[in-house]
Amino acid sequence: MRTLLLVLMLAMCKVVCAQEYDPAPVNLDPLSLEEMENADVLNSPHVLGEGDDDYAEEVQPDEVLDVPRDQTRVTVLGYHNFSETAPVTRMMMRTSAFREQMTYLRKAGLTVISMQEFLEWRLGTRTLPARCVLITLDDGWKSVYTDAYPILKEFGYPFTLFLYTNFLNGRGDSLTPEQVREMQANGATIGSHSVSHLYPTDWKKCAKEGPEAYAKLVDKEFGESQKKLSSLFGTVNTFCFPGGYHTPGMVERMPNYGYVAAFTVVPGKVTVTEAPLAIPRYMIFGDDASVFRTAVDFRVAQLGTVVSTGARPGTLPAKTPPPPFAVSPKPHETVAPDFAHITAYMSGVAGVDFSTVQMRVSGFGRVPAKVDEATRAVQWVLPCRIYMPNLSVHVTWKSTDGTSHKAEWSFSIDPNAPIKTVNSIP
């Protein structure tokens, strides 16, 4: 009997110890990147620290649902060259680091979409989840085929190759058409990156020769590239500006070649409102993980997500005094999710130093509110519909004598209220 009791006690100890020392998974959702930074996970050119795979369990939502078009935001990632041994540079990324970034997208529950899905969403014929990623790779380096493609294929991620045709010959470090076709059969879409990847100095020099010479060069670099790539790989209708350099003279001629979307190197999340021929894109560098961290940071609250950015969603204490000026939405007012802006009308406050005015909103932290000294209004236009149950607003400023002031109020959001705004089509 004693032996049996000892066996049972040992078994229970093993269970308790296993539970006690089983490390909790790290939440890799980009909505809480501060948590990762505090854990020192991202303080290296790699996105995840060595050994993180041991405890970073995959975070998968039960079901990723599509949302109304104006609630989706897409982050476009731009890559160049890869190697596990060559010196890391801005354009040369460690293959293992690229794998870590692709792993991060999976663990964070982000939806990787194809270029076709992206275009259909932009044109209004499809909906997507709230947080999406579009992967693009520029130029046509052979390492895309040898290093990046196997990883993308393993993850089942679609991607877009922006190729410039003078570099599509298989010599040196360039891809061959056959390699491109193989990648096409496994998730790749082809876009144009011009004929010869000219530098801004080349374009500026041509501009001095007059509008006819400039139009001719645009026809060559943009038009001939589209024709050759279409003949090799099927219809090409997207373009990526080499180095991000573009001018009105380029953009106005792009529809002539059948392009429906063109990408820049200006960072930012894509919504349905950006100009179709000047779409933001994050260029991901091999020697700096910070851009990737910014690119996958979707901390603007949507669809009821509660975000920790230094201010918590919620109502203020009941004894909080009302603002000394009119505000919209009003304190304790209930609004629909598509309310357009948060505004403080400070016309009744004397001696405001408007250079010091700041607005913070729970769930968003400090927001880019515009200050109009002529009307004395401070306004933040909402980037999306908001489905959190309530928000609190904090406006701070200093008087011309240096005295600090703060006004606060909160209001509620009814997620079932009728929506008055409609999706816009670019």
Short mmCIF file of C-alpha atoms in Angstrom, two decimals:
data_model
loop_
_atom_site.label_atom_id
_atom_site.label_comp_id
_atom_site.label_asym_id
_atom_site.label_seq_id
_atom_site.Cartn_x
_atom_site.Cartn_y
_atom_site.Cartn_z
CA MET A 1 0.00 0.00 0.00
CA ARG A 2 2.80 2.39 0.93
CA THR A 3 4.53 1.55 -2.35
CA LEU A 4 1.35 2.35 -4.27
CA LEU A 5 1.02 5.67 -2.44
CA LEU A 6 4.63 6.55 -3.26
CA VAL A 7 4.07 5.77 -6.94
CA LEU A 8 0.96 7.94 -6.99
CA MET A 9 2.76 10.83 -5.26
CA LEU A 10 5.66 10.66 -7.73
CA ALA A 11 3.24 10.71 -10.63
CA MET A 12 1.44 13.74 -9.22
CA CYS A 13 4.76 15.55 -8.71
CA LYS A 14 5.68 14.96 -12.32
CA VAL A 15 2.38 16.44 -13.47
CA VAL A 16 2.73 19.47 -11.21
CA CYS A 17 6.32 20.07 -12.25
CA ALA A 18 5.42 19.75 -15.90
CA GLN A 19 2.69 22.31 -15.46
CA GLU A 20 4.85 24.63 -13.38
CA TYR A 21 7.81 24.71 -15.73
CA ASP A 22 6.01 24.53 -19.04
CA PRO A 23 6.76 28.01 -20.46
CA ALA A 24 3.78 30.04 -21.56
CA PRO A 25 3.75 30.87 -25.28
CA VAL A 26 4.78 34.38 -26.26
CA ASN A 27 1.97 36.32 -27.91
CA LEU A 28 3.46 37.42 -31.23
CA ASP A 29 0.46 39.44 -32.33
CA PRO A 30 1.77 42.72 -33.82
CA LEU A 31 -0.97 44.49 -31.89
CA SER A 32 1.31 44.17 -28.85
CA LEU A 33 4.77 44.80 -30.23
CA GLU A 34 5.83 46.58 -27.04
CA GLU A 35 5.58 43.21 -25.32
CA MET A 36 8.09 41.78 -27.78
CA GLU A 37 10.42 44.74 -27.44
CA ASN A 38 10.40 44.44 -23.67
CA ALA A 39 11.37 40.78 -24.06
CA ASP A 40 14.31 41.88 -26.25
CA VAL A 41 13.03 39.71 -29.09
CA LEU A 42 13.48 42.25 -31.87
CA ASN A 43 16.74 43.98 -30.94
CA SER A 44 18.73 42.44 -33.79
CA PRO A 45 18.66 42.33 -37.60
CA HIS A 46 16.60 39.17 -37.11
CA VAL A 47 12.96 39.45 -36.25
CA LEU A 48 12.99 36.73 -33.63
CA GLY A 49 15.77 35.90 -31.25
CA GLU A 50 17.59 32.57 -31.36
CA GLY A 51 15.69 29.86 -29.56
CA ASP A 52 12.35 31.67 -29.73
CA ASP A 53 10.82 28.81 -31.71
CA ASP A 54 10.96 26.71 -28.53
CA TYR A 55 8.23 28.71 -26.86
CA ALA A 56 6.62 30.90 -29.55
CA GLU A 57 3.63 28.73 -30.28
CA GLU A 58 1.67 29.48 -33.40
CA VAL A 59 -1.14 31.99 -32.90
CA GLN A 60 -4.02 31.13 -35.17
CA PRO A 61 -7.48 32.64 -34.93
CA ASP A 62 -10.36 30.21 -35.02
CA GLU A 63 -11.48 31.77 -38.28
CA VAL A 64 -10.20 34.80 -40.17
CA LEU A 65 -13.25 36.64 -41.39
CA ASP A 66 -13.54 39.15 -44.19
CA VAL A 67 -14.59 42.66 -43.20
CA PRO A 68 -16.13 45.59 -45.11
CA ARG A 69 -13.62 46.95 -47.62
CA ASP A 70 -12.89 50.16 -45.78
CA GLN A 71 -11.88 48.22 -42.66
CA THR A 72 -9.07 46.29 -44.37
CA ARG A 73 -5.50 47.52 -44.29
CA VAL A 74 -2.72 45.90 -46.30
CA THR A 75 0.98 46.16 -45.61
CA VAL A 76 3.07 45.67 -48.77
CA LEU A 77 6.55 44.25 -48.10
CA GLY A 78 9.37 44.84 -50.59
CA TYR A 79 12.50 42.64 -50.71
CA HIS A 80 15.56 42.41 -52.94
CA ASN A 81 18.45 39.95 -52.52
CA PHE A 82 19.16 37.04 -50.16
CA SER A 83 22.14 35.08 -48.88
CA GLU A 84 23.11 33.14 -45.79
CA THR A 85 26.82 33.92 -46.20
CA ALA A 86 27.30 37.24 -48.05
CA PRO A 87 27.67 40.42 -45.95
CA VAL A 88 24.30 41.80 -44.88
CA THR A 89 23.37 45.17 -46.40
CA ARG A 90 20.18 47.15 -46.85
CA MET A 91 19.38 45.16 -50.00
CA MET A 92 20.99 41.85 -48.95
CA MET A 93 19.07 39.91 -46.32
CA ARG A 94 20.05 36.77 -44.46
CA THR A 95 17.98 33.87 -45.77
CA SER A 96 17.40 32.73 -42.19
CA ALA A 97 16.14 36.21 -41.28
CA PHE A 98 13.68 36.06 -44.18
CA ARG A 99 12.44 32.71 -42.88
CA GLU A 100 11.96 34.24 -39.44
CA GLN A 101 9.92 37.07 -40.91
CA MET A 102 7.71 34.67 -42.85
CA THR A 103 7.32 32.62 -39.67
CA TYR A 104 6.32 35.77 -37.83
CA LEU A 105 3.53 36.46 -40.33
CA ARG A 106 2.16 32.98 -39.68
CA LYS A 107 2.48 33.18 -35.91
CA ALA A 108 0.87 36.64 -35.82
CA GLY A 109 -2.17 35.41 -37.72
CA LEU A 110 -1.71 37.87 -40.61
CA THR A 111 -3.29 36.96 -43.95
CA VAL A 112 -0.86 36.87 -46.89
CA ILE A 113 -2.72 37.70 -50.09
CA SER A 114 -1.95 37.46 -53.79
CA MET A 115 -1.65 40.41 -56.13
CA GLN A 116 -4.90 39.36 -57.81
CA GLU A 117 -6.73 39.41 -54.48
CA PHE A 118 -5.20 42.79 -53.72
CA LEU A 119 -6.35 44.25 -57.05
CA GLU A 120 -9.86 42.83 -56.72
CA TRP A 121 -10.14 44.36 -53.25
CA ARG A 122 -8.93 47.72 -54.51
CA LEU A 123 -11.38 47.63 -57.42
CA GLY A 124 -14.31 46.73 -55.18
CA THR A 125 -15.01 43.16 -56.28
CA ARG A 126 -13.82 41.33 -53.17
CA THR A 127 -13.46 41.71 -49.42
CA LEU A 128 -10.50 40.66 -47.29
CA PRO A 129 -9.65 40.20 -43.60
CA ALA A 130 -8.78 43.28 -41.55
CA ARG A 131 -4.99 42.72 -41.55
CA CYS A 132 -3.32 41.54 -44.75
CA VAL A 133 0.19 41.32 -46.18
CA LEU A 134 1.29 41.48 -49.82
CA ILE A 135 4.84 40.19 -50.49
CA THR A 136 6.85 41.68 -53.37
CA LEU A 137 10.42 41.03 -54.54
CA ASP A 138 12.24 43.50 -56.80
CA ASP A 139 14.69 43.25 -59.72
CA GLY A 140 14.92 39.51 -60.37
CA TRP A 141 17.89 38.29 -58.33
CA LYS A 142 18.73 34.60 -58.67
CA SER A 143 18.66 34.31 -54.88
CA VAL A 144 14.92 34.87 -55.02
CA TYR A 145 14.70 31.47 -56.70
CA THR A 146 17.39 29.70 -54.64
CA ASP A 147 16.71 31.20 -51.19
CA ALA A 148 13.37 33.00 -50.85
CA TYR A 149 11.18 30.93 -53.16
CA PRO A 150 11.61 27.62 -51.27
CA ILE A 151 10.54 29.35 -48.06
CA LEU A 152 7.55 31.04 -49.68
CA LYS A 153 6.53 27.75 -51.28
CA GLU A 154 6.85 25.94 -47.95
CA PHE A 155 4.55 28.47 -46.27
CA GLY A 156 2.17 28.53 -49.21
CA TYR A 157 2.52 32.30 -49.51
CA PRO A 158 1.70 34.01 -52.82
CA PHE A 159 4.16 36.69 -53.93
CA THR A 160 4.88 39.14 -56.74
CA LEU A 161 8.11 39.46 -58.73
CA PHE A 162 8.78 42.95 -60.07
CA LEU A 163 11.27 42.31 -62.89
CA TYR A 164 13.25 44.67 -65.09
CA THR A 165 13.79 43.03 -68.42
CA ASN A 166 17.48 43.86 -68.99
CA PHE A 167 18.23 41.76 -65.89
CA LEU A 168 16.18 38.76 -67.01
CA ASN A 169 18.82 36.72 -68.81
CA GLY A 170 20.17 34.12 -66.38
CA ARG A 171 23.68 35.57 -66.48
CA GLY A 172 25.50 36.26 -63.25
CA ASP A 173 23.03 36.81 -60.42
CA SER A 174 19.90 37.18 -62.55
CA LEU A 175 16.89 34.91 -62.93
CA THR A 176 16.07 32.97 -66.08
CA PRO A 177 12.60 33.01 -67.65
CA GLU A 178 12.36 29.28 -66.87
CA GLN A 179 12.92 29.91 -63.17
CA VAL A 180 10.28 32.63 -63.23
CA ARG A 181 7.78 30.29 -64.89
CA GLU A 182 8.40 27.64 -62.23
CA MET A 183 7.70 30.21 -59.54
CA GLN A 184 4.59 31.31 -61.43
CA ALA A 185 3.29 27.77 -61.15
CA ASN A 186 3.71 27.98 -57.38
CA GLY A 187 2.22 31.29 -56.32
CA ALA A 188 4.16 34.03 -58.13
CA THR A 189 2.61 36.94 -60.02
CA ILE A 190 4.74 38.98 -62.41
CA GLY A 191 4.91 42.77 -62.44
CA SER A 192 7.08 45.24 -64.34
CA HIS A 193 10.08 47.07 -62.89
CA SER A 194 10.93 48.85 -66.19
CA VAL A 195 13.46 47.86 -68.87
CA SER A 196 16.75 49.11 -67.45
CA HIS A 197 16.06 50.34 -63.89
CA LEU A 198 17.13 53.95 -64.56
CA TYR A 199 18.28 56.24 -61.76
CA PRO A 200 16.64 59.62 -61.01
CA THR A 201 19.63 61.40 -62.57
CA ASP A 202 18.89 59.65 -65.89
CA TRP A 203 15.28 60.80 -65.82
CA LYS A 204 16.19 64.36 -64.88
CA LYS A 205 18.75 64.52 -67.66
CA CYS A 206 16.15 63.34 -70.17
CA ALA A 207 13.60 65.88 -68.89
CA LYS A 208 15.96 68.65 -69.94
CA GLU A 209 15.69 67.41 -73.53
CA GLY A 210 11.99 68.25 -73.65
CA PRO A 211 8.58 66.58 -73.24
CA GLU A 212 8.82 64.52 -76.44
CA ALA A 213 12.11 62.90 -75.42
CA TYR A 214 10.74 62.30 -71.94
CA ALA A 215 7.56 60.63 -73.26
CA LYS A 216 9.65 58.46 -75.56
CA LEU A 217 11.78 57.26 -72.64
CA VAL A 218 8.67 56.52 -70.58
CA ASP A 219 7.25 54.53 -73.50
CA LYS A 220 10.46 52.50 -73.66
CA GLU A 221 10.99 51.86 -69.96
CA PHE A 222 7.36 51.27 -69.04
CA GLY A 223 5.71 50.19 -72.27
CA GLU A 224 8.36 47.88 -73.74
CA SER A 225 8.87 46.20 -70.39
CA GLN A 226 5.17 45.46 -70.12
CA LYS A 227 5.10 44.01 -73.65
CA LYS A 228 8.10 41.74 -73.16
CA LEU A 229 7.03 40.46 -69.75
CA SER A 230 3.48 39.85 -71.00
CA SER A 231 4.82 37.88 -73.95
CA LEU A 232 6.92 35.72 -71.64
CA PHE A 233 4.60 35.21 -68.69
CA GLY A 234 1.09 36.36 -69.56
CA THR A 235 -0.62 39.70 -69.01
CA VAL A 236 1.31 42.08 -66.75
CA ASN A 237 -0.73 44.95 -65.29
CA THR A 238 1.24 46.14 -62.24
CA PHE A 239 4.37 48.26 -61.99
CA CYS A 240 6.96 49.09 -59.35
CA PHE A 241 8.85 52.38 -59.71
CA PRO A 242 12.63 51.74 -59.60
CA GLY A 243 13.89 53.37 -56.42
CA GLY A 244 10.38 54.72 -55.94
CA TYR A 245 11.14 57.63 -58.28
CA HIS A 246 8.11 58.77 -60.25
CA THR A 247 6.83 61.96 -61.85
CA PRO A 248 3.47 63.19 -63.19
CA GLY A 249 4.85 62.61 -66.70
CA MET A 250 5.27 58.93 -65.89
CA VAL A 251 2.04 58.44 -64.03
CA GLU A 252 -0.20 60.06 -66.64
CA ARG A 253 1.05 57.65 -69.34
CA MET A 254 0.81 54.42 -67.31
CA PRO A 255 -2.79 53.56 -68.28
CA ASN A 256 -1.59 53.54 -71.91
CA TYR A 257 0.37 50.37 -71.13
CA GLY A 258 -2.40 48.59 -69.23
CA TYR A 259 -1.11 49.20 -65.72
CA VAL A 260 -3.86 49.31 -63.09
CA ALA A 261 -1.59 49.63 -60.03
CA ALA A 262 1.87 51.05 -59.37
CA PHE A 263 3.93 50.80 -56.18
CA THR A 264 6.27 53.29 -54.54
CA VAL A 265 8.76 52.98 -51.68
CA VAL A 266 6.83 55.38 -49.44
CA PRO A 267 5.94 53.38 -46.32
CA GLY A 268 2.38 53.11 -45.09
CA LYS A 269 -0.60 50.80 -44.79
CA VAL A 270 -2.76 50.54 -47.90
CA THR A 271 -6.49 51.21 -47.72
CA VAL A 272 -9.08 51.64 -50.44
CA THR A 273 -8.40 55.38 -50.65
CA GLU A 274 -4.80 55.67 -51.92
CA ALA A 275 -4.18 56.63 -55.55
CA PRO A 276 -3.90 53.38 -57.56
CA LEU A 277 -0.67 54.50 -59.25
CA ALA A 278 1.09 55.59 -56.05
CA ILE A 279 0.55 52.70 -53.62
CA PRO A 280 2.63 52.71 -50.40
CA ARG A 281 5.15 49.95 -49.76
CA TYR A 282 7.62 49.11 -46.97
CA MET A 283 11.12 48.28 -48.23
CA ILE A 284 12.48 45.63 -45.87
CA PHE A 285 16.23 45.95 -45.19
CA GLY A 286 18.68 43.21 -44.35
CA ASP A 287 20.58 45.31 -41.83
CA ASP A 288 17.66 46.90 -40.00
CA ALA A 289 14.67 45.03 -38.58
CA SER A 290 12.84 48.20 -37.57
CA VAL A 291 11.05 48.68 -40.90
CA PHE A 292 9.62 45.17 -40.76
CA ARG A 293 8.49 45.79 -37.21
CA THR A 294 6.70 48.94 -38.32
CA ALA A 295 5.22 47.21 -41.35
CA VAL A 296 3.58 44.46 -39.32
CA ASP A 297 2.34 46.84 -36.63
CA PHE A 298 -1.43 47.06 -37.06
CA ARG A 299 -2.12 48.81 -33.77
CA VAL A 300 -4.90 51.04 -35.05
CA ALA A 301 -7.91 49.45 -33.39
CA GLN A 302 -10.48 47.78 -35.59
CA LEU A 303 -13.34 45.36 -35.15
CA GLY A 304 -13.48 45.57 -31.38
CA THR A 305 -9.78 44.90 -30.86
CA VAL A 306 -8.49 46.39 -27.63
CA VAL A 307 -4.99 47.70 -28.15
CA SER A 308 -2.37 48.61 -25.59
CA THR A 309 -0.51 51.70 -26.74
CA GLY A 310 -0.25 53.63 -23.51
CA ALA A 311 -3.93 54.43 -23.10
CA ARG A 312 -6.68 51.95 -22.38
CA PRO A 313 -10.10 52.03 -24.02
CA GLY A 314 -12.76 52.83 -21.48
CA THR A 315 -14.81 55.47 -19.82
CA LEU A 316 -13.30 58.00 -17.45
CA PRO A 317 -14.35 58.19 -13.81
CA ALA A 318 -17.78 59.73 -13.32
CA LYS A 319 -16.32 62.68 -11.41
CA THR A 320 -14.07 63.70 -14.33
CA PRO A 321 -14.91 67.36 -15.08
CA PRO A 322 -16.18 68.10 -18.61
CA PRO A 323 -13.88 69.89 -21.07
CA PRO A 324 -13.91 73.70 -20.88
CA PHE A 325 -14.87 73.83 -24.56
CA ALA A 326 -17.21 72.11 -27.02
CA VAL A 327 -16.18 68.69 -28.31
CA SER A 328 -17.40 66.13 -30.82
CA PRO A 329 -18.48 63.47 -30.08
CA LYS A 330 -19.92 64.95 -26.92
CA PRO A 331 -19.17 63.55 -23.45
CA HIS A 332 -21.21 60.36 -22.83
CA GLU A 333 -22.70 60.53 -26.33
CA THR A 334 -23.29 57.25 -28.21
CA VAL A 335 -22.24 57.22 -31.86
CA ALA A 336 -22.18 54.76 -34.77
CA PRO A 337 -18.91 52.99 -35.71
CA ASP A 338 -18.46 55.23 -38.76
CA PHE A 339 -18.26 58.55 -36.90
CA ALA A 340 -15.88 60.70 -38.90
CA HIS A 341 -13.67 62.59 -36.46
CA ILE A 342 -12.87 63.61 -32.91
CA THR A 343 -12.73 67.39 -32.50
CA ALA A 344 -12.02 69.83 -29.69
CA TYR A 345 -13.25 73.36 -30.36
CA MET A 346 -10.95 75.47 -28.16
CA SER A 347 -12.34 78.87 -29.13
CA GLY A 348 -13.42 79.54 -25.54
CA VAL A 349 -9.97 79.04 -24.02
CA ALA A 350 -7.66 82.04 -23.73
CA GLY A 351 -3.90 82.06 -24.09
CA VAL A 352 -3.45 78.67 -25.78
CA ASP A 353 0.01 77.94 -27.17
CA PHE A 354 -1.21 75.86 -30.11
CA SER A 355 2.27 74.47 -30.81
CA THR A 356 1.91 72.44 -27.61
CA VAL A 357 -1.54 70.97 -28.22
CA GLN A 358 -1.67 67.16 -28.30
CA MET A 359 -4.52 64.67 -28.51
CA ARG A 360 -4.43 61.12 -27.19
CA VAL A 361 -7.18 58.57 -27.71
CA SER A 362 -7.54 55.36 -25.73
CA GLY A 363 -6.40 52.41 -27.81
CA PHE A 364 -4.44 54.64 -30.17
CA GLY A 365 -2.06 56.62 -27.99
CA ARG A 366 -1.05 59.99 -29.39
CA VAL A 367 -2.86 60.63 -32.67
CA PRO A 368 -1.93 62.99 -35.55
CA ALA A 369 -4.59 65.57 -34.82
CA LYS A 370 -4.55 68.69 -36.99
CA VAL A 371 -4.50 72.03 -35.20
CA ASP A 372 -6.17 74.95 -36.98
CA GLU A 373 -5.20 78.15 -35.16
CA ALA A 374 -7.60 80.23 -37.27
CA THR A 375 -10.67 78.29 -36.08
CA ARG A 376 -8.96 77.10 -32.86
CA ALA A 377 -10.10 73.55 -33.65
CA VAL A 378 -8.09 70.39 -32.94
CA GLN A 379 -9.32 67.48 -35.04
CA TRP A 380 -8.35 63.88 -35.73
CA VAL A 381 -10.00 62.24 -38.74
CA LEU A 382 -10.58 58.54 -38.06
CA PRO A 383 -8.63 56.13 -40.32
CA CYS A 384 -11.28 53.41 -40.12
CA ARG A 385 -14.56 52.45 -38.49
CA ILE A 386 -14.23 51.89 -34.75
CA TYR A 387 -15.99 49.02 -33.01
CA MET A 388 -14.62 49.36 -29.48
CA PRO A 389 -17.47 49.92 -26.98
CA ASN A 390 -16.11 53.26 -25.79
CA LEU A 391 -13.24 55.70 -26.16
CA SER A 392 -11.71 58.31 -23.93
CA VAL A 393 -10.00 61.41 -25.31
CA HIS A 394 -7.24 63.41 -23.64
CA VAL A 395 -6.28 66.86 -24.97
CA THR A 396 -3.26 68.57 -23.38
CA TRP A 397 -1.80 72.02 -23.97
CA LYS A 398 0.18 74.81 -22.41
CA SER A 399 -0.77 78.43 -21.95
CA THR A 400 1.50 81.15 -23.28
CA ASP A 401 2.75 81.56 -19.70
CA GLY A 402 3.89 77.91 -19.63
CA THR A 403 1.07 76.52 -17.49
CA SER A 404 0.03 72.94 -18.41
CA HIS A 405 -3.63 71.97 -18.90
CA LYS A 406 -5.58 68.82 -19.70
CA ALA A 407 -9.18 68.18 -20.78
CA GLU A 408 -10.71 64.69 -20.89
CA TRP A 409 -13.98 63.14 -21.93
CA SER A 410 -15.35 59.78 -23.06
CA PHE A 411 -18.12 58.55 -25.30
CA SER A 412 -19.63 55.24 -26.40
CA ILE A 413 -19.90 53.41 -29.71
CA ASP A 414 -22.91 51.29 -30.66
CA PRO A 415 -21.64 48.51 -32.96
CA ASN A 416 -25.21 47.83 -34.13
CA ALA A 417 -26.00 51.41 -35.11
CA PRO A 418 -26.81 52.00 -38.80
CA ILE A 419 -23.77 52.75 -40.96
CA LYS A 420 -24.19 55.85 -43.11
CA THR A 421 -20.85 55.87 -44.96
CA VAL A 422 -20.19 53.69 -48.00
CA ASN A 423 -17.04 52.06 -49.27
CA SER A 424 -15.15 54.21 -51.73
CA ILE A 425 -13.65 52.83 -54.93
CA PRO A 426 -10.35 54.38 -56.01
#
